[in-house]
Amino acid sequence: MINRNVLISFFHPLGRGKKKEIYIAGKEKRNKNKTQIKIMKQFLIFTIKTITILLILAVILDYCYTSIYLKSSKRNKIEYVYNSKARNYDVVILGSSRANNHFVTEMFEQKGLKTFNYGMSGGHLFETSLMLKLMLERNYKIKTLILEADLNLSNEKRSETVAAKFFPYIHNSETIKNHFVNEEDFKYIYYLPFYRYINFDALIGFREAYKTLSKQPTNVLDKGGFHALGNKKGNMKNDIRALKPLKNKYYEEIKKLCIANNINFIAVMTPMCKNTKGIDYFDKVKKSYPEIYNYENVVVEDKFFSSCGHMNNSGARMFTARIINDFFNSQSKTKSSFQR
């Protein structure tokens, strides 16, 4: 039996109006949903297009920046090696700023020894090992390698300021790729186009790329790679008590490379100022690595230092004279860390 109230609501004008309102409201809701879906589709398409354009732009910029660095060999020591061919040296010097500022290339040359100082300010043994790998990959013939090995033995981390300068070549060199493969950010550096140039902008970004492209000179390669410091005094105090020499894998890599390539290997510790706390660190190095020659105290007066960890030009010359006399004296056979 049909409910009387239902019949009345259906045929009553007010009931039909309510039904029409419901129908219109439903239609508006469906139209609104269609509009929202359309907007979402448009936004999704826009997003995909934007990402695609940005990705293409990143690939193009990455290629352009990399091409610039692949054609340069005069702004820093890394590109000087990477973009080079075979070279012959009697002496190659490697290490940090304590190599760069302490070994006077000219004095070796005066003894008839073809020499270059590849020490890099701020560098660690991580980068030093990679530099030697690149040299050998390019068939460098090296008779003797002098390695500054002291404070840099206390860590195995990369130097952000130096390591970044290898990144332009990471897609073109298996050697560089393999050296960085275990770094936490390797996947970003290697697989994301242009990431390395953005993240390390201050070192290899637009400004450096522009200077490289316009061939603006630097003094990094002058004087056979040796950088002399002046007499202006920096911090003449140092505290290295927190440092501990590690069984450093990059130091071991360098030794193995020298053995494998018949390179005479000389590892030395270089001077520190006398006002250094924790100077027994060098004794710890000597205990861990008996083959490393300790020259920490051959120059001690403050007048020979520019800062506590770096000698000035006069101090560097005094130190270099001692090294040449001890290892390259024509009256004695060249010594090696392997002989100890």
Coordinates of C-alpha atoms in Angstrom, one line a residue:
M1 CA 0.0 0.0 0.0
I2 CA 1.4 3.4 -1.1
N3 CA 1.9 5.9 1.7
R4 CA -0.4 8.8 1.4
N5 CA 2.2 11.3 2.5
V6 CA 4.6 10.2 -0.1
L7 CA 2.1 10.7 -2.9
I8 CA 1.2 14.1 -1.6
S9 CA 4.9 15.2 -1.4
F10 CA 5.5 13.9 -5.0
F11 CA 2.5 15.6 -6.6
H12 CA 2.5 18.7 -4.5
P13 CA 4.2 21.7 -6.2
L14 CA 6.5 22.2 -3.2
G15 CA 7.7 18.6 -3.3
R16 CA 8.5 18.8 -7.0
G17 CA 10.5 22.0 -6.4
K18 CA 12.6 20.4 -3.7
K19 CA 13.4 17.5 -6.0
K20 CA 14.5 19.9 -8.7
E21 CA 16.7 21.7 -6.2
I22 CA 18.3 18.4 -5.3
Y23 CA 18.9 17.6 -9.0
I24 CA 20.4 21.0 -9.6
A25 CA 22.7 20.7 -6.6
G26 CA 23.8 17.3 -7.7
K27 CA 24.6 18.5 -11.1
E28 CA 26.5 21.5 -9.8
K29 CA 28.5 19.1 -7.5
R30 CA 29.3 16.9 -10.5
N31 CA 30.4 19.9 -12.6
K32 CA 32.5 21.1 -9.7
N33 CA 34.2 17.7 -9.4
K34 CA 34.9 17.6 -13.1
T35 CA 36.4 21.1 -12.9
Q36 CA 38.6 20.1 -10.0
I37 CA 39.7 17.0 -11.9
K38 CA 40.5 19.1 -14.9
I39 CA 42.5 21.6 -12.8
M40 CA 44.4 18.8 -11.2
K41 CA 45.2 17.3 -14.6
Q42 CA 46.3 20.6 -15.9
F43 CA 48.5 21.1 -12.8
L44 CA 50.0 17.7 -13.1
I45 CA 50.8 18.3 -16.8
F46 CA 52.3 21.7 -15.9
T47 CA 54.4 20.1 -13.1
I48 CA 55.6 17.3 -15.4
K49 CA 56.5 19.8 -18.2
T50 CA 58.3 22.1 -15.7
I51 CA 60.3 19.2 -14.2
T52 CA 61.1 18.0 -17.7
I53 CA 62.2 21.5 -18.8
L54 CA 64.3 21.9 -15.6
L55 CA 65.9 18.5 -16.1
I56 CA 66.8 19.3 -19.7
L57 CA 68.1 22.6 -18.7
A58 CA 70.2 21.0 -15.9
V59 CA 71.6 18.5 -18.4
I60 CA 72.5 21.3 -20.8
L61 CA 74.1 23.4 -18.1
D62 CA 76.0 20.4 -16.7
Y63 CA 77.4 19.7 -20.2
C64 CA 78.4 23.3 -20.7
Y65 CA 80.1 23.7 -17.3
T66 CA 81.9 20.3 -17.7
S67 CA 83.0 21.2 -21.2
I68 CA 84.6 24.4 -19.9
Y69 CA 86.6 22.6 -17.2
L70 CA 87.7 19.9 -19.6
K71 CA 89.4 22.5 -21.7
S72 CA 91.2 24.2 -18.9
S73 CA 94.6 23.3 -17.3
K74 CA 96.0 26.5 -15.8
R75 CA 93.7 27.6 -12.9
N76 CA 94.5 24.9 -10.3
K77 CA 96.7 21.9 -9.8
I78 CA 93.9 19.3 -10.3
E79 CA 93.0 20.4 -13.8
Y80 CA 96.7 20.9 -14.5
V81 CA 97.0 17.1 -13.9
Y82 CA 93.7 15.9 -15.2
N83 CA 94.0 17.7 -18.6
S84 CA 97.6 16.8 -19.1
K85 CA 99.6 14.1 -20.9
A86 CA 102.6 12.2 -19.8
R87 CA 105.3 14.1 -17.9
N88 CA 108.6 13.2 -16.5
Y89 CA 109.8 14.3 -13.0
D90 CA 112.8 13.6 -10.9
V91 CA 110.8 14.8 -7.8
V92 CA 107.1 15.3 -7.2
I93 CA 105.9 16.8 -3.9
L94 CA 102.5 16.0 -2.6
G95 CA 100.5 17.0 0.6
S96 CA 98.6 19.8 2.1
S97 CA 99.5 23.5 2.5
R98 CA 102.3 22.2 4.7
A99 CA 103.8 20.8 1.5
N100 CA 102.7 23.7 -0.7
N101 CA 104.3 26.3 1.5
H102 CA 107.4 24.4 2.7
F103 CA 109.1 22.8 -0.3
V104 CA 110.8 25.3 -2.6
T105 CA 110.7 23.9 -6.1
E106 CA 113.4 26.3 -7.4
M107 CA 116.0 24.9 -5.0
F108 CA 115.5 21.3 -6.4
E109 CA 115.7 22.6 -9.9
Q110 CA 119.0 24.3 -9.1
K111 CA 120.3 20.9 -8.3
G112 CA 119.3 19.6 -11.7
L113 CA 116.2 17.9 -10.4
K114 CA 113.1 18.4 -12.5
T115 CA 110.5 19.1 -9.8
F116 CA 106.9 20.2 -9.2
N117 CA 105.1 21.0 -5.9
Y118 CA 101.6 19.6 -6.2
G119 CA 100.8 20.3 -2.5
M120 CA 97.3 21.7 -2.2
S121 CA 96.2 24.1 0.6
G122 CA 93.4 22.6 2.6
G123 CA 93.9 19.2 1.0
H124 CA 93.8 15.8 2.9
L125 CA 95.4 12.5 2.0
F126 CA 92.0 11.6 0.4
E127 CA 92.8 14.1 -2.4
T128 CA 96.5 13.4 -2.4
S129 CA 96.0 9.8 -3.2
L130 CA 93.6 10.6 -6.0
M131 CA 96.1 13.1 -7.5
L132 CA 98.8 10.4 -7.6
K133 CA 96.3 8.0 -9.2
L134 CA 95.6 10.5 -12.0
M135 CA 99.3 11.2 -12.5
L136 CA 100.0 7.5 -13.0
E137 CA 96.9 7.0 -15.2
R138 CA 98.5 9.7 -17.5
N139 CA 101.8 7.8 -17.5
Y140 CA 103.8 10.3 -15.4
K141 CA 107.3 9.0 -14.9
I142 CA 108.2 9.9 -11.3
K143 CA 111.6 9.0 -9.8
T144 CA 111.0 10.3 -6.3
L145 CA 107.8 11.2 -4.5
I146 CA 108.1 13.4 -1.4
L147 CA 104.9 13.2 0.7
E148 CA 104.2 15.6 3.6
A149 CA 102.6 13.2 6.1
D150 CA 101.9 14.5 9.6
L151 CA 98.8 16.3 10.6
N152 CA 96.9 14.9 7.6
L153 CA 97.3 11.4 9.0
S154 CA 94.7 12.2 11.6
N155 CA 91.7 11.9 9.3
E156 CA 90.5 10.0 6.3
K157 CA 87.7 12.4 5.3
R158 CA 87.7 14.4 2.1
S159 CA 88.4 18.1 2.1
E160 CA 85.3 19.8 0.8
T161 CA 87.2 22.8 -0.6
V162 CA 89.7 20.6 -2.6
A163 CA 87.5 17.5 -3.4
A164 CA 84.9 19.6 -5.2
K165 CA 87.5 20.5 -7.8
F166 CA 87.5 16.9 -9.0
F167 CA 83.7 16.8 -9.5
P168 CA 83.6 18.4 -13.0
Y169 CA 85.5 15.2 -14.3
I170 CA 83.5 12.6 -12.3
H171 CA 81.6 11.4 -15.4
N172 CA 84.7 11.3 -17.6
S173 CA 87.0 9.4 -15.2
E174 CA 86.5 6.0 -13.7
T175 CA 89.4 6.7 -11.4
I176 CA 87.7 9.7 -9.9
K177 CA 84.3 8.0 -9.8
N178 CA 85.7 5.0 -8.0
H179 CA 87.5 7.2 -5.5
F180 CA 84.3 9.0 -4.5
V181 CA 81.9 6.0 -4.8
N182 CA 81.6 5.4 -1.1
E183 CA 81.0 9.0 -0.2
E184 CA 77.5 9.6 1.3
D185 CA 76.5 12.2 -1.3
F186 CA 78.0 10.2 -4.3
K187 CA 74.6 9.4 -5.8
Y188 CA 73.5 13.0 -5.8
I189 CA 76.9 14.2 -7.2
Y190 CA 77.0 11.5 -9.9
Y191 CA 73.4 11.0 -11.0
L192 CA 71.7 14.4 -10.5
P193 CA 72.6 16.7 -13.4
F194 CA 74.1 20.0 -12.4
Y195 CA 73.8 19.2 -8.7
R196 CA 77.5 19.3 -8.0
Y197 CA 77.8 22.8 -9.6
I198 CA 74.9 24.1 -7.5
N199 CA 75.9 22.5 -4.2
F200 CA 79.5 23.5 -4.6
D201 CA 78.8 26.8 -6.3
A202 CA 81.5 28.8 -4.5
L203 CA 84.2 26.4 -5.8
I204 CA 83.1 25.2 -9.2
G205 CA 79.9 27.2 -9.9
F206 CA 79.1 30.1 -12.2
R207 CA 81.9 32.5 -11.0
E208 CA 84.7 29.9 -11.3
A209 CA 83.3 28.6 -14.6
Y210 CA 83.2 32.2 -16.0
K211 CA 86.8 32.8 -14.8
T212 CA 87.9 29.5 -16.4
L213 CA 86.1 30.2 -19.7
S214 CA 87.6 33.7 -19.8
K215 CA 91.1 32.3 -19.0
Q216 CA 91.7 34.5 -16.0
P217 CA 95.1 33.6 -14.6
T218 CA 96.0 32.5 -11.1
N219 CA 99.4 32.1 -9.4
V220 CA 98.8 28.5 -8.3
L221 CA 101.2 27.1 -10.9
D222 CA 103.8 29.8 -10.6
K223 CA 107.2 28.9 -9.1
G224 CA 106.8 25.3 -9.8
G225 CA 103.7 25.0 -7.6
F226 CA 105.5 26.4 -4.5
H227 CA 103.6 29.2 -2.7
A228 CA 105.8 31.3 -0.5
L229 CA 104.4 32.9 2.6
G230 CA 105.5 36.3 3.9
N231 CA 106.7 37.5 7.2
K232 CA 103.4 38.9 8.4
K233 CA 102.6 36.9 11.5
G234 CA 99.3 34.9 11.8
N235 CA 98.4 32.8 14.8
M236 CA 101.6 31.8 16.5
K237 CA 99.9 29.4 18.8
N238 CA 98.5 25.9 18.0
D239 CA 96.8 23.2 19.9
I240 CA 96.9 19.7 18.3
R241 CA 96.4 17.7 21.5
A242 CA 93.1 16.3 20.1
L243 CA 94.8 14.9 17.0
K244 CA 95.6 11.2 16.8
P245 CA 97.4 9.5 13.9
L246 CA 95.3 6.9 12.2
K247 CA 96.3 3.8 10.3
N248 CA 95.4 6.0 7.3
K249 CA 94.2 4.0 4.3
Y250 CA 95.0 6.8 1.8
Y251 CA 98.6 7.0 3.1
E252 CA 98.8 3.2 2.6
E253 CA 97.3 3.6 -0.9
I254 CA 100.1 6.1 -1.8
K255 CA 102.8 3.7 -0.5
K256 CA 101.4 0.8 -2.5
L257 CA 101.2 2.9 -5.7
C258 CA 104.8 3.9 -5.3
I259 CA 105.9 0.3 -4.8
A260 CA 103.9 -0.8 -7.8
N261 CA 105.3 1.9 -10.0
N262 CA 108.9 1.8 -8.8
I263 CA 108.8 5.3 -7.3
N264 CA 111.2 6.2 -4.6
F265 CA 109.0 7.2 -1.7
I266 CA 110.0 9.7 0.9
A267 CA 107.5 10.6 3.7
V268 CA 108.4 13.5 6.0
M269 CA 106.9 15.5 8.8
T270 CA 107.4 19.2 8.4
P271 CA 108.1 21.9 11.1
M272 CA 105.7 23.5 13.5
C273 CA 106.3 26.5 15.7
K274 CA 107.7 25.9 19.2
N275 CA 104.5 27.3 20.8
T276 CA 102.5 24.2 19.9
K277 CA 100.5 22.2 22.5
G278 CA 100.5 18.5 21.9
I279 CA 103.7 18.5 20.0
D280 CA 104.1 14.8 21.1
Y281 CA 101.7 14.1 18.2
F282 CA 104.8 13.8 16.0
D283 CA 106.3 11.2 18.3
K284 CA 103.0 9.2 18.0
V285 CA 103.3 9.4 14.2
K286 CA 106.8 8.2 14.3
K287 CA 105.7 5.3 16.5
S288 CA 102.9 4.3 14.2
Y289 CA 104.9 5.0 11.0
P290 CA 108.6 4.4 11.6
E291 CA 109.3 5.0 7.9
I292 CA 108.3 8.7 8.1
Y293 CA 111.2 11.0 8.7
N294 CA 110.5 13.5 11.5
Y295 CA 111.7 17.1 10.5
E296 CA 109.2 18.8 12.9
N297 CA 112.0 20.5 14.9
V298 CA 114.6 21.4 12.3
V299 CA 113.2 24.9 12.1
V300 CA 112.0 26.3 15.4
E301 CA 112.4 30.1 15.7
D302 CA 109.3 32.2 15.3
K303 CA 111.0 34.5 12.8
F304 CA 110.9 31.6 10.2
F305 CA 107.2 31.1 10.5
S306 CA 104.2 32.9 9.0
S307 CA 101.8 31.1 11.3
C308 CA 102.4 28.3 13.8
G309 CA 101.8 25.6 11.2
H310 CA 103.4 27.3 8.2
M311 CA 106.9 28.6 7.6
N312 CA 107.6 31.8 5.7
N313 CA 109.8 31.9 2.6
S314 CA 113.0 32.0 4.7
G315 CA 111.9 29.1 6.8
A316 CA 110.9 27.1 3.8
R317 CA 114.2 27.7 2.1
M318 CA 116.1 26.6 5.3
F319 CA 113.9 23.4 5.5
T320 CA 114.2 22.6 1.8
A321 CA 118.0 23.0 1.9
R322 CA 118.0 20.4 4.7
I323 CA 115.8 18.0 2.7
I324 CA 118.0 18.3 -0.4
N325 CA 121.1 17.7 1.6
D326 CA 119.7 14.7 3.4
F327 CA 118.1 13.0 0.5
F328 CA 119.6 14.3 -2.7
N329 CA 123.2 14.9 -1.8
S330 CA 125.4 13.8 -4.8
Q331 CA 127.8 12.3 -2.4
S332 CA 125.3 9.9 -1.0
K333 CA 122.7 7.6 -2.4
T334 CA 119.1 8.9 -2.3
K335 CA 117.3 7.6 0.8
S336 CA 113.8 6.3 0.8
S337 CA 111.1 5.6 3.4
F338 CA 111.1 2.0 2.1
Q339 CA 114.6 1.5 3.3
R340 CA 113.8 2.2 6.9

